[in-house]
Coordinates of N, CA and C and ligand atoms in Angstrom, one line a residue:
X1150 N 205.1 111.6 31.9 CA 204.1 110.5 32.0 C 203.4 110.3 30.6
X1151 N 203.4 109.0 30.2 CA 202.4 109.2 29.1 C 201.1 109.2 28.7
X1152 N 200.9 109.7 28.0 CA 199.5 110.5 27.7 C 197.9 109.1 27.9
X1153 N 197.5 109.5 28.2 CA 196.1 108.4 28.3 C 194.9 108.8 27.5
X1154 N 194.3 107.9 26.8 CA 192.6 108.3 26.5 C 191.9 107.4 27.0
X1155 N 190.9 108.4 27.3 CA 189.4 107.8 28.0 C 188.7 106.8 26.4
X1156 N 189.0 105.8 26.5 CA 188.3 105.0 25.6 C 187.1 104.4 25.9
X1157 N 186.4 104.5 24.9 CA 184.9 103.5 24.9 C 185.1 101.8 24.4
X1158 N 186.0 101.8 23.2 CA 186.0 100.3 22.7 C 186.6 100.7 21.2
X1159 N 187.2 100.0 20.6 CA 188.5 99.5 19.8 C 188.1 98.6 18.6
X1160 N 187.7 98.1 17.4 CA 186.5 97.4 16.7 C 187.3 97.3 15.5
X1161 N 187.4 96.0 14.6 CA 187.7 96.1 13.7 C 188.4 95.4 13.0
X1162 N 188.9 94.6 12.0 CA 188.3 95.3 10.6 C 187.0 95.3 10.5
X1163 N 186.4 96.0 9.9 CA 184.9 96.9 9.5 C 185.2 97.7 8.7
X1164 N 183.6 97.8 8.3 CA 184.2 99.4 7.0 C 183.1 101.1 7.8
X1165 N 183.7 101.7 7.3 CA 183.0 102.9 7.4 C 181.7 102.5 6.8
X1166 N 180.7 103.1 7.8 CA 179.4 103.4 7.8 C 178.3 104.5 6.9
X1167 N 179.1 105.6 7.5 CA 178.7 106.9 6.4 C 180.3 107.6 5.9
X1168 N 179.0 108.4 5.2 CA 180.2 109.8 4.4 C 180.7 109.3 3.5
X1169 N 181.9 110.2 3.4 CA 182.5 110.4 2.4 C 183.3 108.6 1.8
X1170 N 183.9 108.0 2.9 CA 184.4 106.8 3.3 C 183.5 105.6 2.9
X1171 N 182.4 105.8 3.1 CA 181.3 104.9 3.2 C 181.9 103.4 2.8
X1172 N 182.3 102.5 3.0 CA 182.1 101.0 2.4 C 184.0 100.9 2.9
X1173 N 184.4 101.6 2.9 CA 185.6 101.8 2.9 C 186.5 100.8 4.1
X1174 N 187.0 99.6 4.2 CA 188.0 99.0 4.9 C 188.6 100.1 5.9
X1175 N 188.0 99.7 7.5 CA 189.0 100.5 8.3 C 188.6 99.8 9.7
X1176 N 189.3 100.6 10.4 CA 189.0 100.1 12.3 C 188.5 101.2 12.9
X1177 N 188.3 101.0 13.9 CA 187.2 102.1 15.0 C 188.1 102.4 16.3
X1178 N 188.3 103.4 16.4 CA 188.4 104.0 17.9 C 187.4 105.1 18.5
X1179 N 186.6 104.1 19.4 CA 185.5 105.4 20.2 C 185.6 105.4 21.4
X1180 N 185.9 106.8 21.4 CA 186.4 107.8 23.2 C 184.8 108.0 23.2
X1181 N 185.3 107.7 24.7 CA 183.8 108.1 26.1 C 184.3 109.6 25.8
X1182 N 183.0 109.7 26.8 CA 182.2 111.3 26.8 C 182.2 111.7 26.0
X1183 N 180.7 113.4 26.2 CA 180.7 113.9 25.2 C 179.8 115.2 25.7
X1184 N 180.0 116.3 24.8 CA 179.5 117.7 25.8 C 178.1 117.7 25.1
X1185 N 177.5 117.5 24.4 CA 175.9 117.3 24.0 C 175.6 115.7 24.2
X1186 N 174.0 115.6 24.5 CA 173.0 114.4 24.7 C 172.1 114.6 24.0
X1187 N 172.1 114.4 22.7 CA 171.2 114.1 22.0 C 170.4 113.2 22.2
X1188 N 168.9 113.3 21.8 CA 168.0 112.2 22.5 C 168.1 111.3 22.0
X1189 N 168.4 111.3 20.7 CA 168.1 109.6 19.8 C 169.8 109.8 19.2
X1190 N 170.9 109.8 19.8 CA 172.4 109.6 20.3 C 172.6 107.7 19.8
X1191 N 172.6 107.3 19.1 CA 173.1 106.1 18.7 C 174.6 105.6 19.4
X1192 N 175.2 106.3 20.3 CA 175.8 105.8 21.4 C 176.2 106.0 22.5
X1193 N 174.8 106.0 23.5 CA 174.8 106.7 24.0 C 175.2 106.1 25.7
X1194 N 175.9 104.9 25.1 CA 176.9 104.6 25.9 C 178.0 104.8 26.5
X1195 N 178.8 106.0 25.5 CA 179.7 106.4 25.7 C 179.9 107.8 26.5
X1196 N 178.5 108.3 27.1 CA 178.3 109.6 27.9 C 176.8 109.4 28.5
X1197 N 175.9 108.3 28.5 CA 174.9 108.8 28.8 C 174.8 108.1 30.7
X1198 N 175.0 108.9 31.6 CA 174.6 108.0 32.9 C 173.9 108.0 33.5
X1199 N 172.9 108.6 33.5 CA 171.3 108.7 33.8 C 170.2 108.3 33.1
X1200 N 170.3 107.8 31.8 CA 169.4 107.6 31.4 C 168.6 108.8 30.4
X1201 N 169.5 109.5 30.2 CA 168.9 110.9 29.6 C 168.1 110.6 28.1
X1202 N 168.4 109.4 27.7 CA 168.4 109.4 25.8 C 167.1 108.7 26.0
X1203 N 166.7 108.6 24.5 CA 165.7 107.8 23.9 C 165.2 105.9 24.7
X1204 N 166.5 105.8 25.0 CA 166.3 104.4 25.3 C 166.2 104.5 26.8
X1205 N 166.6 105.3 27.9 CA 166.0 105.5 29.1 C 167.1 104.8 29.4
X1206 N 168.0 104.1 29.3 CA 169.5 103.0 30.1 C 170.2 104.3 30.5
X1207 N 170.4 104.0 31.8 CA 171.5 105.0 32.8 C 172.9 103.4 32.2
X1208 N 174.1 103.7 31.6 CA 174.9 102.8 31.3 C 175.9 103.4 32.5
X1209 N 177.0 102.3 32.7 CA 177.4 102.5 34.1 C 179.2 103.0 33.6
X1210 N 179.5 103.8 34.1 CA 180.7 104.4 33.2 C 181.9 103.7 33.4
X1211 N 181.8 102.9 34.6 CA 183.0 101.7 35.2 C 182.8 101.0 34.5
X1212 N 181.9 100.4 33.8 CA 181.8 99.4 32.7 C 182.4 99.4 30.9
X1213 N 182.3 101.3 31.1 CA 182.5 101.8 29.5 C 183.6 102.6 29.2
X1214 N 184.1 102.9 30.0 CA 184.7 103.7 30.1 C 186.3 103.2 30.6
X1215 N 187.4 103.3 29.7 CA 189.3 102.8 30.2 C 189.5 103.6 29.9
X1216 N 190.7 103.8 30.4 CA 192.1 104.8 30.2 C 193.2 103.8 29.9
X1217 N 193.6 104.2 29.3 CA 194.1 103.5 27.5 C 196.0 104.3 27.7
X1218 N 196.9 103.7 27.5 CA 197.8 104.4 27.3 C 198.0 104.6 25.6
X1219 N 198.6 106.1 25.6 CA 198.4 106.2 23.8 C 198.8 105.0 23.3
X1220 N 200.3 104.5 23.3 CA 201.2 103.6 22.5 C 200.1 102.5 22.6
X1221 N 199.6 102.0 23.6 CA 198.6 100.7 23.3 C 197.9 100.7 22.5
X1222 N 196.8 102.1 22.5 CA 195.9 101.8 21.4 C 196.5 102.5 20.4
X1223 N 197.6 102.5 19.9 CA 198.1 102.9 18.6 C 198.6 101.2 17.8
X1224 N 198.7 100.5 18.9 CA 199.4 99.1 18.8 C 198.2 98.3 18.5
X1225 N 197.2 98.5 18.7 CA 195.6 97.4 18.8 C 196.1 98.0 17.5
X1226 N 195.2 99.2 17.3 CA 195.0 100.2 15.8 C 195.7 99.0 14.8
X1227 N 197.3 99.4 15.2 CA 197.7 98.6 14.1 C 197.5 97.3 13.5
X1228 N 197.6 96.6 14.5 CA 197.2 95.5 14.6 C 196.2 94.8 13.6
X1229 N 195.5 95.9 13.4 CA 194.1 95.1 12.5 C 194.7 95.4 10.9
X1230 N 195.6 95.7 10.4 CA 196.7 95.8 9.0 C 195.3 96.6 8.5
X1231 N 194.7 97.6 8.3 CA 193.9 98.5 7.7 C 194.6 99.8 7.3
X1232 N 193.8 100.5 6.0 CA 194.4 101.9 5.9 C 193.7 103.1 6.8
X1233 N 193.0 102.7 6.8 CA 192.0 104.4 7.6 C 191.8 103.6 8.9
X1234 N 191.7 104.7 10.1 CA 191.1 104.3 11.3 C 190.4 105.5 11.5
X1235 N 189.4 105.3 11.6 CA 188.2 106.3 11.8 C 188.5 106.5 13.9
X1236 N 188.0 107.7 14.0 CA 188.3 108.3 15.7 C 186.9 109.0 15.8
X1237 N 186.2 108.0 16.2 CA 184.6 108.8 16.9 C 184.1 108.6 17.9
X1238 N 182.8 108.7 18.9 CA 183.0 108.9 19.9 C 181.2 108.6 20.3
X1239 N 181.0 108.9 21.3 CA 180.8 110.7 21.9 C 181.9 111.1 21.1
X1240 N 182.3 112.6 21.9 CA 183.0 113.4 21.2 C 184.6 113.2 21.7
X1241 N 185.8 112.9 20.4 CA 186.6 113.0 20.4 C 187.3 113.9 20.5
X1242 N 186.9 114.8 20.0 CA 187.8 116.3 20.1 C 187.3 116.9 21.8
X1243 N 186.6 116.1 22.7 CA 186.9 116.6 23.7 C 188.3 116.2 24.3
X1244 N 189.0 115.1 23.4 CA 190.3 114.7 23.7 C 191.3 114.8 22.9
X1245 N 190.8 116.0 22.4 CA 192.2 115.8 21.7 C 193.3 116.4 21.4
X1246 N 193.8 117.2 22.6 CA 195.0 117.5 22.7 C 195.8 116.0 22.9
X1247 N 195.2 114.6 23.9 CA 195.7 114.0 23.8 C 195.8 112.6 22.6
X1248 N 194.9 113.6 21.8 CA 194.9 112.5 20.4 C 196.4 113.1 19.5
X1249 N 197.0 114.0 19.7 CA 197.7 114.1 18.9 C 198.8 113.3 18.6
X1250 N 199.5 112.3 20.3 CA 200.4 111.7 19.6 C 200.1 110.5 19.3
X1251 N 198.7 110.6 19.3 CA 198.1 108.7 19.4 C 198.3 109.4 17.1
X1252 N 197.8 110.3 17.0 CA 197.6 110.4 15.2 C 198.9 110.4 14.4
X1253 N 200.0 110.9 15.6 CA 201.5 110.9 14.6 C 202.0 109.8 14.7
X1254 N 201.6 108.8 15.7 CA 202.4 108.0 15.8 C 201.6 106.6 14.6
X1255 N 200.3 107.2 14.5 CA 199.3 106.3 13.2 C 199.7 106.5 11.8
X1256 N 200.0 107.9 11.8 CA 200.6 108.7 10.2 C 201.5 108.5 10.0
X1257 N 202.7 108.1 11.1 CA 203.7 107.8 10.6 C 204.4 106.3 10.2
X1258 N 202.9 105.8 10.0 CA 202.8 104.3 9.7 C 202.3 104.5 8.5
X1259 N 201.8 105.3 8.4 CA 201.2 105.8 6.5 C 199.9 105.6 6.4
X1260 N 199.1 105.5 8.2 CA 197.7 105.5 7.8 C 197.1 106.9 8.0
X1261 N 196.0 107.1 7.4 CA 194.8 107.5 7.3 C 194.2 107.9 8.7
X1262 N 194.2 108.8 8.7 CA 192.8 109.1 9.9 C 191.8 110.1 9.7
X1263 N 190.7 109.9 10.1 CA 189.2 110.4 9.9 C 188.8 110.9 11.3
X1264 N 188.2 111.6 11.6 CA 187.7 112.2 13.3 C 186.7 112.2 12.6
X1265 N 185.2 111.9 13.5 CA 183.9 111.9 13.7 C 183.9 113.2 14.6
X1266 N 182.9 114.7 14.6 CA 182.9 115.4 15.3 C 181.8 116.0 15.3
X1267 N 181.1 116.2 16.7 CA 180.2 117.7 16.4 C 180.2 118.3 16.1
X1268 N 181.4 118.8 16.3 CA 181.3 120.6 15.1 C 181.4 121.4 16.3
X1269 N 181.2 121.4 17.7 CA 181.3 122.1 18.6 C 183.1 122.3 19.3
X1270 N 184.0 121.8 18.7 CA 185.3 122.3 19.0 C 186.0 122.3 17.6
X1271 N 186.9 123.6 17.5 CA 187.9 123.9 16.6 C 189.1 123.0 16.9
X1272 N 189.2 122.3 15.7 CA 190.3 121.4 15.6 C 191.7 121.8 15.9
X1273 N 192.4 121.1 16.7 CA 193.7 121.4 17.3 C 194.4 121.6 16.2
X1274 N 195.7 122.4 15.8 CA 196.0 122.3 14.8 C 197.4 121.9 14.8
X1275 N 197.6 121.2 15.4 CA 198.7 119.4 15.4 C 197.7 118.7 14.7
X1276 N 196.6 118.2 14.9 CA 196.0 117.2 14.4 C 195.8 117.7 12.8
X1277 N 195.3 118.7 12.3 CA 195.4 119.4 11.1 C 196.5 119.1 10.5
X1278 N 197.7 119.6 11.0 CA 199.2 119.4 10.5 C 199.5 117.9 10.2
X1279 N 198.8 117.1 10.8 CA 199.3 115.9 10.9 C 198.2 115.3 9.7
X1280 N 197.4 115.5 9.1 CA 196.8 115.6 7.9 C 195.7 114.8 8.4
X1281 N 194.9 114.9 9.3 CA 193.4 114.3 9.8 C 192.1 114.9 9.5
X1282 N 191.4 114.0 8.5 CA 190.5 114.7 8.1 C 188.9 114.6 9.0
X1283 N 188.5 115.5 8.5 CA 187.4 115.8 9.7 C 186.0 115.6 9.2
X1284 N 185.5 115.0 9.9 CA 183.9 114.8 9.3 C 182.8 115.0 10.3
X1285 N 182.3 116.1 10.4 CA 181.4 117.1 11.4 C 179.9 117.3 10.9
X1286 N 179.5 116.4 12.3 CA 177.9 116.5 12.4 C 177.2 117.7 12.9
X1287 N 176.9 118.4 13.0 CA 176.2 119.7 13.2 C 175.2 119.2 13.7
X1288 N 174.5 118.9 14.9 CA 173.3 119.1 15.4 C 171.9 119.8 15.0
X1289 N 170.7 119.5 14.4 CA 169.7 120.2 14.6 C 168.4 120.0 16.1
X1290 N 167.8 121.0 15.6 CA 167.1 121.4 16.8 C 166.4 119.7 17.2
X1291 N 166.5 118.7 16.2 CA 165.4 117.4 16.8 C 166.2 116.6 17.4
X1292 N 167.7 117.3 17.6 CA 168.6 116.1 19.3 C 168.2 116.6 20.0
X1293 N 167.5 117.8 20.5 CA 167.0 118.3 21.6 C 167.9 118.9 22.4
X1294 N 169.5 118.9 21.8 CA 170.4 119.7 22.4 C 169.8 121.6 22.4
X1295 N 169.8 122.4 23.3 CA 170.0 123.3 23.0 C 170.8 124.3 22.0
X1296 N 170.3 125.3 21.4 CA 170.8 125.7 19.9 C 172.3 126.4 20.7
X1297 N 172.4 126.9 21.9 CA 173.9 127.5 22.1 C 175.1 126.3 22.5
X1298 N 174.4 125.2 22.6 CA 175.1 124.0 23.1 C 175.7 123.4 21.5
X1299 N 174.7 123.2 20.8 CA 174.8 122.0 19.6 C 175.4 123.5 18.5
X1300 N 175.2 124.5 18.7 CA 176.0 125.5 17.6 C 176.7 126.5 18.3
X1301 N 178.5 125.9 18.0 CA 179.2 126.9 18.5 C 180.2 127.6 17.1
X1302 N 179.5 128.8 16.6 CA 180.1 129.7 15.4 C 181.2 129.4 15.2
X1303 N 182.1 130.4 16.0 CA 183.4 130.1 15.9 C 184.3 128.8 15.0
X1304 N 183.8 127.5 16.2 CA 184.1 126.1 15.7 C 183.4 125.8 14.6
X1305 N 182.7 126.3 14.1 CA 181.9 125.9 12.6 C 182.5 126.6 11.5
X1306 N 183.2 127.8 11.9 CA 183.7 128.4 11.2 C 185.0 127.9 10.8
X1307 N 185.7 127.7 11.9 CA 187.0 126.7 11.7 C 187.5 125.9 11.2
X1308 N 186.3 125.0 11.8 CA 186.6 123.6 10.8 C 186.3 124.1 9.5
X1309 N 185.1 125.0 8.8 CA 184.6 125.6 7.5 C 186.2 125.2 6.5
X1310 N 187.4 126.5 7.5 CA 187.9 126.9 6.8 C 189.4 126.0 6.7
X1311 N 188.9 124.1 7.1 CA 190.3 123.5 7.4 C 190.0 122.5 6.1
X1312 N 191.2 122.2 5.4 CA 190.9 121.5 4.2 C 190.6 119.9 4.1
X1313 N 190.1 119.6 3.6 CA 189.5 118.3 3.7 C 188.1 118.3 4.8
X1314 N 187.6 118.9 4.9 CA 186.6 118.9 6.2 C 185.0 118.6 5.3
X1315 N 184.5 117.5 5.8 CA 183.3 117.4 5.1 C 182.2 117.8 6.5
X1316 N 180.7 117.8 5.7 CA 180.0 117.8 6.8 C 178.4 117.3 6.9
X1317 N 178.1 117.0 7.4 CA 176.9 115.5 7.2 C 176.3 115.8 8.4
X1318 N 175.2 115.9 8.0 CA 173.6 116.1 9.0 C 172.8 115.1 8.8
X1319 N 172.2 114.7 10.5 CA 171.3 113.8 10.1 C 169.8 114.1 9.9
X1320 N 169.1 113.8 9.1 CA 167.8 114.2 9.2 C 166.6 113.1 8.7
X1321 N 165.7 113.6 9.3 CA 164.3 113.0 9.2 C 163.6 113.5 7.8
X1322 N 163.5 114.1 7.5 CA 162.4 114.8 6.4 C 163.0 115.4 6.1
X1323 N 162.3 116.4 4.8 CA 162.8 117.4 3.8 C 162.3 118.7 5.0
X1324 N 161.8 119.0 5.5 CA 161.8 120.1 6.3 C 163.1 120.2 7.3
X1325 N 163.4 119.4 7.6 CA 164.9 119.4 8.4 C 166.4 120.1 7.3
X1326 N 166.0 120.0 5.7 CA 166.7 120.7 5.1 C 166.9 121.7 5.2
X1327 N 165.6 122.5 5.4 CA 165.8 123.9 5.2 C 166.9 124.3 6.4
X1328 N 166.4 123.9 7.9 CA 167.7 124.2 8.8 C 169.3 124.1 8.4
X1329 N 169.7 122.6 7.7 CA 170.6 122.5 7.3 C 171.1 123.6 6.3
X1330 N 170.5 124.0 5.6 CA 170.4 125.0 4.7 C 170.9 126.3 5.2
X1331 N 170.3 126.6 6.4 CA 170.6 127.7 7.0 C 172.0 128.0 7.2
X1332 N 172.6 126.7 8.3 CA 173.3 126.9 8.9 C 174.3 126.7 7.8
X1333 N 174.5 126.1 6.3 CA 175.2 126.0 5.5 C 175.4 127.5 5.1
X1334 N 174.6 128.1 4.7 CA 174.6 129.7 4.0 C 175.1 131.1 5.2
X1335 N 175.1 130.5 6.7 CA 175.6 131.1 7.3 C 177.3 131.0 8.2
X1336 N 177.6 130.0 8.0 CA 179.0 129.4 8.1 C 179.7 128.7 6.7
X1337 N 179.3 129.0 5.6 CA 180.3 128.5 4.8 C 180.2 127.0 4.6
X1338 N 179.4 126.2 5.1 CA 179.5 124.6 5.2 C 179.7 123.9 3.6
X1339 N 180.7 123.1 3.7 CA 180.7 122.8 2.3 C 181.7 121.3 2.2
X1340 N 182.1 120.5 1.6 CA 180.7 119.8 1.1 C 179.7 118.8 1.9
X1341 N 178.6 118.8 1.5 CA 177.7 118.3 3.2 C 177.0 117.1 2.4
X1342 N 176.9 116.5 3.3 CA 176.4 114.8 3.3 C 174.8 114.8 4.1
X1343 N 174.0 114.4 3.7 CA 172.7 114.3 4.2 C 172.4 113.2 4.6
X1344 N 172.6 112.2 6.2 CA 172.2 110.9 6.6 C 171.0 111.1 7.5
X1345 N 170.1 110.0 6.7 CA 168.8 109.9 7.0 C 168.9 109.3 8.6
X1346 N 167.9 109.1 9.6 CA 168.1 109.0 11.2 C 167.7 107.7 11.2
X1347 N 168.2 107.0 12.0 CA 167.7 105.5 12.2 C 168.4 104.6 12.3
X1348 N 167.8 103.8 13.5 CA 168.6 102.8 14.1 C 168.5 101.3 13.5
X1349 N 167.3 101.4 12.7 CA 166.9 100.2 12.2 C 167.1 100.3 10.8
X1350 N 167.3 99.3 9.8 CA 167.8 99.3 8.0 C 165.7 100.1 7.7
X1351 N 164.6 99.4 8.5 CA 163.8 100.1 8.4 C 163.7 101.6 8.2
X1352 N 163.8 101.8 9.2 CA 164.1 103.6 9.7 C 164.8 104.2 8.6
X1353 N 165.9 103.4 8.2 CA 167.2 104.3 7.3 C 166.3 104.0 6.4
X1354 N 165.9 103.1 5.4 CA 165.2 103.0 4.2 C 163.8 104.3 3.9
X1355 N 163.2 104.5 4.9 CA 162.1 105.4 4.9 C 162.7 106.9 5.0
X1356 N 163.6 106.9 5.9 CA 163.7 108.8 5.8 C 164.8 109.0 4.8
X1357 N 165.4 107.7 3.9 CA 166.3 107.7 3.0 C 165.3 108.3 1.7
X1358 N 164.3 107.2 1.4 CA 163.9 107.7 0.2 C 162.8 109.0 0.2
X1359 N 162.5 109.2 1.8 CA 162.0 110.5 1.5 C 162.9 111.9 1.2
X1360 N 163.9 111.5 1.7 CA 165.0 112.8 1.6 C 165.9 113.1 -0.2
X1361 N 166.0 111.7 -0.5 CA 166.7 111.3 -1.4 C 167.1 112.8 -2.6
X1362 N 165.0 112.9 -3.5 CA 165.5 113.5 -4.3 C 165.5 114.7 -3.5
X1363 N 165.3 115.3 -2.6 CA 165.2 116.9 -2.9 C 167.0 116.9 -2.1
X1364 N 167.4 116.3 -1.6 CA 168.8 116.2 -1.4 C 169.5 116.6 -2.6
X1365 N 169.4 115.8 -3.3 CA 169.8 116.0 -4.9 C 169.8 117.2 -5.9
X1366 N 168.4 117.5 -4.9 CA 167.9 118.8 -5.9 C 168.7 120.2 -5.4
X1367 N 168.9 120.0 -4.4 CA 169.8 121.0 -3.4 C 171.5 120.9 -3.8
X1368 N 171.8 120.3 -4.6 CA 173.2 119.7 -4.8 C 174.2 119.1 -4.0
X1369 N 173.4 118.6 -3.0 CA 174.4 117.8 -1.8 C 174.6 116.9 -2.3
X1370 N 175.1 116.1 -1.1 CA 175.5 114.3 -1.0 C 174.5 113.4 0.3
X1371 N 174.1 112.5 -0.2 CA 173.5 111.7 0.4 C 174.4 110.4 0.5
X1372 N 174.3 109.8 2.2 CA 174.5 108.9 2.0 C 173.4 108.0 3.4
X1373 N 174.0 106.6 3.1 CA 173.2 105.7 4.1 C 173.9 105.4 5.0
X1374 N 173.5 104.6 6.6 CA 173.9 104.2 7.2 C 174.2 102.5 7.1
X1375 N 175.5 102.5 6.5 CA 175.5 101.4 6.4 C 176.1 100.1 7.3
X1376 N 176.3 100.9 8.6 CA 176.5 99.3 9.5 C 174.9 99.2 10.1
X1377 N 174.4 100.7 9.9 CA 172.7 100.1 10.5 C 171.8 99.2 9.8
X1378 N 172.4 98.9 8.3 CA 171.4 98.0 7.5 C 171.8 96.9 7.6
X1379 N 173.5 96.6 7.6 CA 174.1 95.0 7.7 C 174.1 94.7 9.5
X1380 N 174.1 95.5 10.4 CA 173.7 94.8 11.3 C 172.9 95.6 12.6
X1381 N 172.1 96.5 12.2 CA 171.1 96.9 12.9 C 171.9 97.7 14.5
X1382 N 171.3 97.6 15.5 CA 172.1 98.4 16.5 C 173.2 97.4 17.5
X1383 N 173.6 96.8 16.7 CA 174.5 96.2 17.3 C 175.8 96.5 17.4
X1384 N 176.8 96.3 18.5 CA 177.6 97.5 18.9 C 179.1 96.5 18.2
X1385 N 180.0 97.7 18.1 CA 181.2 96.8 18.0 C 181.5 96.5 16.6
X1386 N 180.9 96.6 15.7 CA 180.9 95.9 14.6 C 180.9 97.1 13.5
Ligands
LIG2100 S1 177.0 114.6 19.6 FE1 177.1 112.5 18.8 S2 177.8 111.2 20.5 FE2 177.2 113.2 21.4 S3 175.1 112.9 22.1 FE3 175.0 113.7 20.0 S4 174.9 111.9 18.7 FE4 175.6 111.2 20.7

């Protein structure tokens, strides 16, 4: 039988938002669910059904939630003639034994693919093999996820040690560095991206320029949220 993903929604052409990619011409694939709820979760449509998040909406999972056969959404994918297709979520790598043949069958078109990830599962290593680069958000303590939930060693260690793996924390203030800090000096994290929190080009502009220089001073990478400044929380885009 062939393989299915639990999909959220399919978007695109667009460009990457953060990281390393930033500005970058690509399409979106975001799979439902996800094993942490962060409070202030910027989609928290794709796992949230109670109403757990910041915004208090119980979203209805029959509404957000398909099962997708791979070859289809490998066919949309293409469809939009881009090089990179970004794969974020909730969390994707809760899917992804069945992402592997959705990525060979992408790579062997000669695109690009990026995974969006917590950092809480060690990357399958088909998807590795198949040259998928990984971009892992590491949770701090202000999602409110619990510290054994939002940091699992092992998988931090793994991805650490998979090539191409970048890794990007969001944060509020320069005190939220030092955590990042931590968890850099004690897993190997390297090279890491610093994105300021915020749903509004407001929000991003303020914990942007407060974080900016000492970011700098630390020798990281900063970047912005840039679908939140061109079109604020609006979805799909
Ligand atoms: S890990 Fe990502 S998708 Fe999951 S709740 Fe946190 S911010 Fe949302």
């Amino acid at each position: 039988m062939e393989p299915e993903l639990v999909v959220n929604e399919i978007f695109g052409p667009t460009v990457q938002g953060e990281g390393r990619s930033l500005g970058r011409r690509c399409a979106f694939l975001r799979l439902g669910g996800c094993n942490l709820s962060c409070t202030w979760c910027d989609t928290p449509y794709t796992w949230d059904w109670t109403g757990a998040g910041d915004s208090g909406v119980a979203y209805d999972p029959h509404q957000e939630l398909h099962r997708r056969p791979v070859r289809e959404v490998a066919e949309e994918l293409l469809a939009f003639g881009v090089e990179l297709i970004v794969i974020s979520g909730g969390e994707p790598l809760g899917q992804q034994r069945r992402l592997v043949p959705l990525v060979e069958l992408l790579t062997a078109r000669g695109l690009e693919i990026e995974i969006e990830t917590n950092g809480t599962h060690a990357a399958d290593p088909a998807l590795v093999a198949a040259g998928v680069r990984f971009n892992v958000s590491p949770k701090l303590a202000h999602s409110g996820d619990a510290a054994h939930r939002r940091i699992v060693p092992a998988a931090l260690k793994s991805l650490a040690a998979t090539d191409g793996t970048t890794f990007k924390f969001v944060c509020r203030d320069t005190r939220d560095l030092d955590e990042v800090a931590a968890l850099v000096s004690e897993f190997g994290l390297d090279p890491v991206w610093i994105m300021p929190k915020g749903q509004t080009g407001a929000e991003v502009g303020r914990h942007m320029a407060e974080l900016a220089d000492a970011v700098i001073e630390r020798g990281w990478n900063l970047t912005t949220r840039l679908h939140t400044l061109l079109w604020g929380d609006k979805r799909a885009v």
